[in-house]
XYZ file of C-alpha atoms in Angstrom:
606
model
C 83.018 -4.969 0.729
C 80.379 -2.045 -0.563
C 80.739 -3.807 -3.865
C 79.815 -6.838 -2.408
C 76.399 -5.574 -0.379
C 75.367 -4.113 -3.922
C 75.731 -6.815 -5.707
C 73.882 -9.159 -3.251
C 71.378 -6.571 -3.238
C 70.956 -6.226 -6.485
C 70.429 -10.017 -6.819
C 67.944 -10.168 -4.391
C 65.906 -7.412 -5.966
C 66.200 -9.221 -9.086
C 65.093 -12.816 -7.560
C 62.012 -10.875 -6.377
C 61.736 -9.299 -9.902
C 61.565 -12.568 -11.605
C 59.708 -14.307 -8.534
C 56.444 -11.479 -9.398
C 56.913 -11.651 -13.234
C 56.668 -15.695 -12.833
C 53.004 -15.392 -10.616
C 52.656 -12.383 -13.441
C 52.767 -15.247 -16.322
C 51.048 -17.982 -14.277
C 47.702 -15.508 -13.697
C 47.984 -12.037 -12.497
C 50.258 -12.413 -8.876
C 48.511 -11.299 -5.846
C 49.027 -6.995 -5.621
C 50.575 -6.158 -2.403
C 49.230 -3.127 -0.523
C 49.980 0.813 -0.940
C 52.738 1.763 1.370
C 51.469 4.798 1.909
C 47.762 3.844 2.803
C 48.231 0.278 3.958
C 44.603 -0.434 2.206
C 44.581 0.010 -1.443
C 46.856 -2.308 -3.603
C 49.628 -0.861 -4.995
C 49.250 0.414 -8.773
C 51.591 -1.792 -11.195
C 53.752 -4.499 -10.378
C 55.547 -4.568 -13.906
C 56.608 -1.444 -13.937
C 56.774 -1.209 -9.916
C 54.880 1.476 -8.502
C 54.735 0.660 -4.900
C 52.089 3.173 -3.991
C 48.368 3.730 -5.613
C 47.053 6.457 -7.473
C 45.965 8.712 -4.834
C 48.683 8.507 -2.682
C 51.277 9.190 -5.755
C 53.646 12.197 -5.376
C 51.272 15.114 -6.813
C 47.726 13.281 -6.275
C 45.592 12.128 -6.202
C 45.495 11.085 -9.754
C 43.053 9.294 -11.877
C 43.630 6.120 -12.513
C 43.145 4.225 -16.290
C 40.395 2.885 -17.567
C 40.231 -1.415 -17.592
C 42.419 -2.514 -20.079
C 39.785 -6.076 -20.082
C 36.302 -4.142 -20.313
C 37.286 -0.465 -20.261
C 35.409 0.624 -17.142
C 36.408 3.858 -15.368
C 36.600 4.150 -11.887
C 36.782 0.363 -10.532
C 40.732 0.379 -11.056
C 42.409 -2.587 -9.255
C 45.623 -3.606 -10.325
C 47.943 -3.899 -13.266
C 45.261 -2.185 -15.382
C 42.305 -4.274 -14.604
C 39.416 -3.291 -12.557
C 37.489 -5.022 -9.668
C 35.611 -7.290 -11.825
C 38.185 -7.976 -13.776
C 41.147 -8.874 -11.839
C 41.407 -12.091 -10.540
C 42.446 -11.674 -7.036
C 40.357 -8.669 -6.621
C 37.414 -9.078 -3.550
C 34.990 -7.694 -6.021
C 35.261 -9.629 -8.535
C 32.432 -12.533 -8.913
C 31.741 -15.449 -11.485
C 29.380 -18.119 -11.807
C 29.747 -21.319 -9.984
C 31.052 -23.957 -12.591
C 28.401 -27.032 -10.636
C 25.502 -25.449 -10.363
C 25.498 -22.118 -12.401
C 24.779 -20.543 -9.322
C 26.029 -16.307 -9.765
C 28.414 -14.585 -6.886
C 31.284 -17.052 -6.605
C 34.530 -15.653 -5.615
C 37.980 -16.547 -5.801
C 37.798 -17.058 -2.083
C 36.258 -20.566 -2.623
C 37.692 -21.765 -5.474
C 35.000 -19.675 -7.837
C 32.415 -22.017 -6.514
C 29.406 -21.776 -4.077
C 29.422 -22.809 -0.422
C 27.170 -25.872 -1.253
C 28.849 -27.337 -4.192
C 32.271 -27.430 -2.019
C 30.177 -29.381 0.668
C 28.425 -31.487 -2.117
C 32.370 -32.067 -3.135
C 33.495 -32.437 -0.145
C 30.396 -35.299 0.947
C 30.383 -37.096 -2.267
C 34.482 -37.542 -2.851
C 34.687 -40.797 -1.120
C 31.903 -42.019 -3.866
C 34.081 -41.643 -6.731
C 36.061 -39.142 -8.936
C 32.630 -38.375 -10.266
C 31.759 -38.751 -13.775
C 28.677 -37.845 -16.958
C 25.948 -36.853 -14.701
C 23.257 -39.523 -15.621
C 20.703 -36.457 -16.360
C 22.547 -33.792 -17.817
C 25.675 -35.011 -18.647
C 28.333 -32.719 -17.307
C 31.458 -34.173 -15.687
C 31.006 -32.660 -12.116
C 31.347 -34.536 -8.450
C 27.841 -37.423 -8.356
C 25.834 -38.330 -5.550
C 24.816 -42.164 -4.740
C 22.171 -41.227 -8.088
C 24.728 -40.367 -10.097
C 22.590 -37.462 -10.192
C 25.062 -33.519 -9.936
C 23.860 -31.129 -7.839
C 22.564 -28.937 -10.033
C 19.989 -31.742 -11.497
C 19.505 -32.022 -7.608
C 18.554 -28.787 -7.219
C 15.733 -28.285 -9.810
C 14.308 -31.851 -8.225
C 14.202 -30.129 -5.129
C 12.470 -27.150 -6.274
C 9.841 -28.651 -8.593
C 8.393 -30.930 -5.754
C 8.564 -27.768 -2.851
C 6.402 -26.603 -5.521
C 4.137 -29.197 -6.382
C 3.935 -30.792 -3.891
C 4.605 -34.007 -5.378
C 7.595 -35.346 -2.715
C 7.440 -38.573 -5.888
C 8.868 -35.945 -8.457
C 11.569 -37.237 -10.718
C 14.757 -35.974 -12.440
C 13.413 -36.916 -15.517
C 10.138 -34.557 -14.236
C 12.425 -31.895 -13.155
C 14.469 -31.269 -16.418
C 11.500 -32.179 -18.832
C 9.221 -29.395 -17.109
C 11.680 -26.654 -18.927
C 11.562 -24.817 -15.393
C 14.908 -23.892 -14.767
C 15.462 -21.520 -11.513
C 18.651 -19.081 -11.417
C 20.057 -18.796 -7.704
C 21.921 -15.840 -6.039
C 25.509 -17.893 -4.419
C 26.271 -18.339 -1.002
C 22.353 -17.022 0.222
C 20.870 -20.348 0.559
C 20.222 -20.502 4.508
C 18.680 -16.558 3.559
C 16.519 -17.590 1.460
C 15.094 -20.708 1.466
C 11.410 -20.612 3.032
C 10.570 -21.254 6.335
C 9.017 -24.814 6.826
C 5.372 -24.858 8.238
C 3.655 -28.166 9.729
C 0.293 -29.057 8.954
C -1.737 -27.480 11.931
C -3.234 -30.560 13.679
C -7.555 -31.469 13.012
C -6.868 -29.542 9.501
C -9.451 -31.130 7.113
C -12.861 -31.886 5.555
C -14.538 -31.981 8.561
C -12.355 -30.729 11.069
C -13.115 -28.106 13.583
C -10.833 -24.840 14.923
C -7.208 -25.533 13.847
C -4.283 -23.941 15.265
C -3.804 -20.533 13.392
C -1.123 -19.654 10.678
C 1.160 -16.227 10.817
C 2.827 -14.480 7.209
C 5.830 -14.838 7.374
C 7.834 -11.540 8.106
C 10.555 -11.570 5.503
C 10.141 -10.303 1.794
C 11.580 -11.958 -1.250
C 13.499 -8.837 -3.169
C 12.616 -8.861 -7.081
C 15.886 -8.484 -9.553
C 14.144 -6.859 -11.991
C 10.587 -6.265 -12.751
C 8.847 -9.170 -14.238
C 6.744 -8.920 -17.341
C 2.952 -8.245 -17.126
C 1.004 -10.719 -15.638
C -2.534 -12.151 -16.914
C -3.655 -13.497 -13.512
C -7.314 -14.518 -14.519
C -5.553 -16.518 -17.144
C -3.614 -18.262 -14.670
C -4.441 -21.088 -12.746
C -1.173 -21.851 -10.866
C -0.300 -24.150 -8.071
C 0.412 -22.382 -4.332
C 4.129 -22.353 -3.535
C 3.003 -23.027 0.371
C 0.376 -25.973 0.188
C 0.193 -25.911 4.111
C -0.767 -22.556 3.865
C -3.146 -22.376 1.399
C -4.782 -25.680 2.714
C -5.295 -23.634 5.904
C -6.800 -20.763 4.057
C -8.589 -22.769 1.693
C -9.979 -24.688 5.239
C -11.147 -21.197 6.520
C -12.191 -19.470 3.680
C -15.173 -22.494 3.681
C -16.031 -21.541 6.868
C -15.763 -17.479 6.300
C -18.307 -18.370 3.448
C -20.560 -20.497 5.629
C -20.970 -18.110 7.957
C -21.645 -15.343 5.656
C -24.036 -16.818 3.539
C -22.064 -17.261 0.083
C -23.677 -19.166 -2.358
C -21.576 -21.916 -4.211
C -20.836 -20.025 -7.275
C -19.316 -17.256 -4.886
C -17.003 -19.466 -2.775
C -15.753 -21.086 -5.864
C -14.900 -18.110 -7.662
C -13.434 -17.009 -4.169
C -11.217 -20.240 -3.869
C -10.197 -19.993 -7.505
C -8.458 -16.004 -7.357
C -6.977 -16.833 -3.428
C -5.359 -20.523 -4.923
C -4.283 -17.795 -7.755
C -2.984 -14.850 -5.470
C -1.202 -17.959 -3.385
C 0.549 -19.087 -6.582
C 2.326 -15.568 -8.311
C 3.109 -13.792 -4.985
C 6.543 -13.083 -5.003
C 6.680 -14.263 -1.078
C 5.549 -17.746 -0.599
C 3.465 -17.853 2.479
C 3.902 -13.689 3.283
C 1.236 -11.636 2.875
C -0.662 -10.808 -0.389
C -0.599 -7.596 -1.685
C -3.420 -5.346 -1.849
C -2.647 -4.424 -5.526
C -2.331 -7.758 -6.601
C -5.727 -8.681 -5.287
C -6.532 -5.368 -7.082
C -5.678 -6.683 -10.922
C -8.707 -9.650 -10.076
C -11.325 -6.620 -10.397
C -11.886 -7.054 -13.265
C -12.643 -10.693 -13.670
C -15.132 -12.732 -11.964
C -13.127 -13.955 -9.080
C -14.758 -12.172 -6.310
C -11.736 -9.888 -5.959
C -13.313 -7.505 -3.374
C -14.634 -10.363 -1.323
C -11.103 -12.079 -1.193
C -9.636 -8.646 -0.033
C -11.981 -8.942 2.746
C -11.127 -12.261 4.133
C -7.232 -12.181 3.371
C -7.993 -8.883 5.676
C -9.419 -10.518 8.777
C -6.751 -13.534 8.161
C -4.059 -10.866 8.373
C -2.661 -12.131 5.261
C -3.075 -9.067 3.176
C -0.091 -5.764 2.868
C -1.983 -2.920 1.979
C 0.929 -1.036 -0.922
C -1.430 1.001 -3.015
C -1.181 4.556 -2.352
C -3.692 6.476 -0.887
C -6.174 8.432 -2.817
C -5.971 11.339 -1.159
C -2.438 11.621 -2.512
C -3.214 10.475 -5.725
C -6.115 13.149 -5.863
C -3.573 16.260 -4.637
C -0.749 15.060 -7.407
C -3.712 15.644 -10.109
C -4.859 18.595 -8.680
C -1.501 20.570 -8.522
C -0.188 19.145 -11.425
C -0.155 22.617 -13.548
C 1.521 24.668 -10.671
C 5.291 25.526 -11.332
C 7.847 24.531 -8.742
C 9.065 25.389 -5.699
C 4.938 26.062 -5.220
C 3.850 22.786 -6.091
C 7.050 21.528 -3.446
C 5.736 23.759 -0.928
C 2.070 22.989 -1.262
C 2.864 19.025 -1.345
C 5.387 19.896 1.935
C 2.525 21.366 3.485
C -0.250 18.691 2.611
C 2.437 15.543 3.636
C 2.877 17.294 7.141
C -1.087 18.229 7.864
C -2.371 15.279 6.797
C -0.049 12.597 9.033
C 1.319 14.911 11.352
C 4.519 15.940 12.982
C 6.115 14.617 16.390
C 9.122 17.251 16.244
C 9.343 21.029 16.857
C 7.240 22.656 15.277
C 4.762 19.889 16.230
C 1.690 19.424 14.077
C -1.540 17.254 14.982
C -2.596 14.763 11.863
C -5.567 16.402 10.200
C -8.701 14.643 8.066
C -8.345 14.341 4.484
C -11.775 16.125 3.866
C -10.372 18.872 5.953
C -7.508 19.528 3.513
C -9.276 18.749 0.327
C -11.414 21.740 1.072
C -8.649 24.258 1.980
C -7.216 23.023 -1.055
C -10.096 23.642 -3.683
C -10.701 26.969 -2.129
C -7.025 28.011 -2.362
C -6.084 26.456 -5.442
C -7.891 29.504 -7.679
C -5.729 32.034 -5.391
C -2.491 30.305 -6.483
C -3.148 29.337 -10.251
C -3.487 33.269 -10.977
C -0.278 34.280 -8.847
C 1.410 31.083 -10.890
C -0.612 32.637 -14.089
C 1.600 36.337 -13.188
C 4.828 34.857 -13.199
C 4.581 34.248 -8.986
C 6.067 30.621 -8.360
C 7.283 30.744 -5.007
C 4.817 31.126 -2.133
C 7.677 32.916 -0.199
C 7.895 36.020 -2.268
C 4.141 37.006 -2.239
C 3.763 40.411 -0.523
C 0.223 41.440 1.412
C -1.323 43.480 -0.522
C -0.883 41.578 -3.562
C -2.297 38.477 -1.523
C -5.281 40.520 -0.814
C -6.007 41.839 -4.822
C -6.037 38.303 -6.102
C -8.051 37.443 -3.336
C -10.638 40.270 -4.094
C -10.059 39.608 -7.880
C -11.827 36.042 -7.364
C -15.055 38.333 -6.493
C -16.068 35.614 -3.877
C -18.983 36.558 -1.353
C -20.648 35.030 1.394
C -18.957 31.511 2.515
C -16.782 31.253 -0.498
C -15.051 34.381 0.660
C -14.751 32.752 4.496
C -13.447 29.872 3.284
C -11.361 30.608 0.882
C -9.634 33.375 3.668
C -9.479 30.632 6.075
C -7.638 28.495 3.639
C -5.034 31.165 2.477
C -4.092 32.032 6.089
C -3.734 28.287 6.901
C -1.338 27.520 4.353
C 0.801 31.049 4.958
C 0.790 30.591 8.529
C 2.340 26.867 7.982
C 4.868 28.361 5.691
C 5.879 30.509 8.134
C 5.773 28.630 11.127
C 8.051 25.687 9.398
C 10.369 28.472 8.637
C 9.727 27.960 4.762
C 8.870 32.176 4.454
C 10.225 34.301 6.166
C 7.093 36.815 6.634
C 3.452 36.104 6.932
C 1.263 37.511 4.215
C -1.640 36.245 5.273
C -1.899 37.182 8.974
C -4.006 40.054 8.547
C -6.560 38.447 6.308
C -9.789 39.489 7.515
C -11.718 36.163 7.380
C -15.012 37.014 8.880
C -17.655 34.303 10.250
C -19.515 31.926 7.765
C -22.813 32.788 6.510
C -25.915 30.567 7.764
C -28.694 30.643 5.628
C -32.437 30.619 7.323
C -33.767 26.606 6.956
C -36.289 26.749 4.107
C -39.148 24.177 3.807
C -38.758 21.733 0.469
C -40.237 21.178 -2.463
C -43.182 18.331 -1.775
C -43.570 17.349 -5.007
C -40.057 14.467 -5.617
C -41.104 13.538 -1.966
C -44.162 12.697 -2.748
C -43.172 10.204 -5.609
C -40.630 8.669 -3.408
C -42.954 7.548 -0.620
C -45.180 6.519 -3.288
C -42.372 4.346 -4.871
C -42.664 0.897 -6.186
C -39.022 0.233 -4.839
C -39.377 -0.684 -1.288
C -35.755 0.195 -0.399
C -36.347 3.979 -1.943
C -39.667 3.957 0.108
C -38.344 2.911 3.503
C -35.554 4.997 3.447
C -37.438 8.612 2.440
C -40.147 7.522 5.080
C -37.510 7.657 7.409
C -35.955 11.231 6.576
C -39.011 12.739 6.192
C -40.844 11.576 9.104
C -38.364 11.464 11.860
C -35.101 13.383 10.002
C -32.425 11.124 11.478
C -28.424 11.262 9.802
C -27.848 9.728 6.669
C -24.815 7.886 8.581
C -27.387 6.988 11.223
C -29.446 5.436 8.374
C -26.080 3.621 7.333
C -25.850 1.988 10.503
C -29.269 0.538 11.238
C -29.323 -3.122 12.110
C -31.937 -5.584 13.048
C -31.993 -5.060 16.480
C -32.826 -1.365 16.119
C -36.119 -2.650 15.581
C -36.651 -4.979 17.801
C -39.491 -3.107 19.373
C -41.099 -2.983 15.166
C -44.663 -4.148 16.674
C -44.521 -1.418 19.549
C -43.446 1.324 16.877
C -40.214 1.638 17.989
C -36.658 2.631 16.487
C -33.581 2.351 18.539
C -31.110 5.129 17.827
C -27.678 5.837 19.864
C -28.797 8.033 22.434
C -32.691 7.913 21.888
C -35.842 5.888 20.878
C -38.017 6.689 18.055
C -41.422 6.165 18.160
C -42.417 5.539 14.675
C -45.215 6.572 12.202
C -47.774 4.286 10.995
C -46.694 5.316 7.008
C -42.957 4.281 8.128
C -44.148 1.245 9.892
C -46.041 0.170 6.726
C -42.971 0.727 4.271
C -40.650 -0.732 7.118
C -42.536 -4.046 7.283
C -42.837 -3.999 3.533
C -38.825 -3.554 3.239
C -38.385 -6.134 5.349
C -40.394 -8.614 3.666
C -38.259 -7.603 0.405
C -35.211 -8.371 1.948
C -35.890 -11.387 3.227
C -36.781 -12.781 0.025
C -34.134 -10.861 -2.077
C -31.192 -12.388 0.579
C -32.440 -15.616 3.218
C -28.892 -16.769 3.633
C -27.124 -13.101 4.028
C -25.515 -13.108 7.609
C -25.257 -9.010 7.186
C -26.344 -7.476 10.458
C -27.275 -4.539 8.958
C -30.867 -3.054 7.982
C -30.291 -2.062 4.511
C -28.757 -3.909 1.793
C -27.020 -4.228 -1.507
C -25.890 -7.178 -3.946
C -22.803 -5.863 -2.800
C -22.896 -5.439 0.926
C -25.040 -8.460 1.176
C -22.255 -11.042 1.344
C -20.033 -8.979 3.707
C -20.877 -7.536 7.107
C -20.661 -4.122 5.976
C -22.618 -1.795 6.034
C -23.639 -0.211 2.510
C -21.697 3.112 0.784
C -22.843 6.507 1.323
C -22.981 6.839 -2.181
C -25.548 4.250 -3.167
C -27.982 5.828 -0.200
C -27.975 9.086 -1.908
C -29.178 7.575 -4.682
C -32.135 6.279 -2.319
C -33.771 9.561 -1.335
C -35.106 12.512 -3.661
C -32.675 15.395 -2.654
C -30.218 15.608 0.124
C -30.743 14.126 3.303
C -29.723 18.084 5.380
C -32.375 19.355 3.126
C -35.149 16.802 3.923
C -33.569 17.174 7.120
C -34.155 20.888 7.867
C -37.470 20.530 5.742
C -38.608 18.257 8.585
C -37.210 20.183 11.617
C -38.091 23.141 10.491
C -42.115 22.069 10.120
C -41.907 21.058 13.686
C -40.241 24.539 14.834
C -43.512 25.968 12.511
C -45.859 23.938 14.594
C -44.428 24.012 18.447
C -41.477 26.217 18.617
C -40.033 24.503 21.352
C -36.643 24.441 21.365
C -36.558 21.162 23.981
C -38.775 19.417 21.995
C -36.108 19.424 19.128
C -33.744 18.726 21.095
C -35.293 15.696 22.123
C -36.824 14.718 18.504
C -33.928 15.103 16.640
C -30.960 14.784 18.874
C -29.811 18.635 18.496
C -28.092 20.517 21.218
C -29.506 23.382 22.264
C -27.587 26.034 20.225
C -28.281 24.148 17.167
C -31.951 24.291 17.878
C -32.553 27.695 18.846
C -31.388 28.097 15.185
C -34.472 26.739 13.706
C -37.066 28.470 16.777
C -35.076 31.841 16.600
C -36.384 32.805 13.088
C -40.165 31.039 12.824
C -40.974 32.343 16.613
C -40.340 35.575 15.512
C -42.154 35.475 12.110
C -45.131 33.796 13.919
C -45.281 36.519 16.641
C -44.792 39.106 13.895
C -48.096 37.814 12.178
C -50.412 37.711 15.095
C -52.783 41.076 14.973
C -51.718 43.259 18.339
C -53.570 43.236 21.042
């Protein structure tokens, strides 16, 4: 009876043995799961092995490399990897209809839409020669496959042209790859044409970017955007921008030159952004500097559309990478560490408030000569610096006065960081003796470049040294003047925030003549603002601290001081400045203190 058992067994076991090599011969038989795991398939089949690799007796071992493509580490079954091993989850192919990459064995090896194309189109006919391209695949009613479909489909989303042909779609040489199985992902939202949209029309409805972002695969090849002239991939959207963009230009004076350079580099940005009908990047709209296509203009208006993603770093970042460039590491770590957290701030214990940029610059280029001499000594990590080393390279700079304050200040604000963030374990720093800054006695100023810039033929230069020297207001004061500020120009008047002016005759003269300059340089310009540029002209801003101190002989705190301090020579009362030039009281007691006490010191005793 025993023998019996056995020998059934046996042929059972063998039934199954040549049941496993048959699906082996037909294509690789479907591995059946570890028994020990329950999740990985089982390692060969022929020889059995009815466990993996890491849950052999003695494991976990390594398994071979593919015996297909000789990968390591992607071992499947039977000596093949994932990729390689047809009933393996990982593996993926391209779809044999419509070339489309990520198929699966799952569905037949072909995409989701070419098994409902099959599926729709079987009662049509076996199929046949596609009439375009001439593969034998499943037809539609045009005897057209779907791949020839497809690149219809795409040419007229982006022309347009809802006419296009197949003989249009193959003959343009435009041939678009596809991802399988991600159609309902990413095809594009649909937009309707916002109703009154049109020459002529008024308000229309307004138009949001669209949230999503298109992934790249791999970084395209340089791109010569002044060279292209491209159609928009979202003609409802750029109709709608191209609608306000007229208007944006209307109302801001553009000439026709302007807007049509405008229209040409937004129909461009429209056209190569990787996001049809998202927002344009801010780099992108960078690369048109250089051309004539109004590139800084276009920023402008994409920015008040809310069609514009601002990805270019900042330059404050850019500027501290330069700067620290020649520091070893960990300092350079700790330094950035310290700059990332001060400049935007920290919510979580230890908490840190977001400081300005200038604020950290200037810590920075004070330290900086402190820490390129310990780096110079063979002292890389900020950690390890003891005090009294601290304080000889800080006495070796020989810095006096402010530098010395500053440079202090700085050290201690960068230790103290370290230590707080538990970075260092000790403070070197803490008993810096900083001091107070030094504040030089207001001198009068040279008269002599004054003189030539009141005198100016250049209006602009004119106006705006009248100003300083006359009345001494802030050069971002200056900045800000607009037309209504002098709407009182026949009483004499200049509106301020917080005071009125009441101007000189010499800067009522140069005023007038300013104004008569700029209304003949710009008539159209809708710029609020007093002063102008070719730049700031067709924009509503106003215009850059740089080109204004360009305007005025020397620096606007020295014709500043030069003009409070020849009032403190002639009154001495500290109210009085307060009043004139919008000090508080501290600030002006600065400037009576000292020529009070020279004046009194000069008068013959009594």
């Amino acid at each position: 009876m025993e023998q019996i058992e056995e020998s059934a067994t046996a042929d059972r076991q063998s039934r199954v043995l040549v049941k496993e090599l048959k699906e082996l011969v037909r294509g690789w038989a479907r591995p059946r799961l570890c028994s020990g795991c329950g999740v990985r398939p089982v390692a060969y089949t022929l020889p059995r092995i009815d466990v993996c690799f890491v849950c052999l007796p003695g494991g976990p071992h390594t398994p071979p490399a593919c015996a297909a493509c000789g990968r390591s580490g992607f071992f499947f079954h039977q000596g093949l990897c994932t990729g390689c091993h047809p009933h393996s989850p990982d593996r993926r192919d391209a779809c044999p209809d419509c070339y489309a990459w990520g198929t699966s064995v799952a569905s037949q090896w072909r995409c989701w839409g070419c098994l409902g194309w099959r599926r729709k189109f079987s009662a049509q006919g076996p199929g046949g020669p596609c009439a375009w391209c001439g593969r034998s695949v499943a037809l539609n009613g045009h005897r057209a496959c779907r791949w020839c479909w497809l690149q219809r489909s795409r040419l007229r989303r982006a022309t347009g042209d809802i006419h296009a042909s197949y003989e249009q779609a193959l003959a343009s040489g435009w041939v678009q790859l596809s991802i399988a199985n991600t159609r309902p992902q990413e095809r594009r939202p649909t937009r309707t044409r916002p109703a009154g949209m049109g020459p002529g029309a008024g308000e229309t409805a307004p138009l949001l970017a669209f949230t999503h972002r298109q992934l790249t695969l791999f970084e395209p090849p340089p791109r010569r955007l002044a060279a292209s002239d491209g159609v928009p991939a979202d003609p409802v959207l750029a109709a709608w921008l191209q609608h306000h963009l007229s208007a944006w230009a209307t109302s801001r004076g553009w000439s026709r030159s302007t807007l049509t350079r405008c229209r040409r580099g937004l129909r461009i940005m429209l056209a190569v952004q990787d996001t049809p009908g998202g927002p344009v990047p801010a780099s992108m709209v960078q690369e048109l500097s250089g051309t004539n296509l109004a590139a800084r203009l276009l920023h402008d208006f994409l920015v008040a559309h809310g069609f514009l993603e601002d990805d270019r770093p900042q330059t404050v970042d850019l500027w501290f990478t330069r700067t620290t460039a020649h520091l070893p590491e960990p300092m350079a770590g700790q330094l950035a560490h310290w700059f990332t957290v001060r400049l935007h701030g920290r919510t979580t214990v230890p908490r840190s408030l977001a400081r300005s940029p200038i604020t950290l610059r200037n810590h920075l280029i004070f330290a900086l000569p402190v820490f390129t001499r310990l780096a110079a000594t063979g002292l890389s990590d900020l950690t390890d610096i003891p005090p009294a080393r601290l304080r000889q390279e800080l006495a070796a700079c020989e810095l006096t006065g402010s530098d010395y304050t500053h440079t202090a200040s700085a050290l201690r604000t960068v230790f103290t960081f370290l230590h707080t963030h538990q970075l260092a374990t000790r403070n070197p720093a803490v008993h810096l003796t900083v001091g107070t800054h030094h504040r030089a006695i207001p001198l009068p100023a040279d008269i002599t470049p004054i003189r030539e810039a009141l005198t100016s033929p250049n209006p602009t230069r004119a106006a705006i040294t009248a100003l300083l020297v006359f009345h001494a207001p802030h050069a971002a004061e200056i900045r800000t003047l607009t037309l209504t500020d002098l709407r009182d120009l026949d009483q004499g008047r200049l509106h301020l925030p917080g005071r009125s002016i009441l101007l000189a005759e010499p800067v009522q003269e140069r005023l007038a003549t300013y104004l008569a300059h700029r209304h003949t340089t710009w008539p159209r310009t809708a710029n609020p603002h007093l002063f102008l540029t070719t730049r700031s002209a067709p924009t509503t801003a106003p215009v850059s601290p740089a080109w204004l101190y360009r305007q005025y002989p020397s620096s606007s705190h020295l014709l500043r001081n030069d003009r409070i301090v020849n009032e403190a020579q002639a009154a001495g009362d500290a109210r009085m400045i307060c009043e004139l030039f919008g000090l508080s009281f501290q600030a002006a007691t600065r400037y009576t203190r000292h020529y009070t006490d020279a004046a009194a010191a000069q008068l013959p005793p009594a």
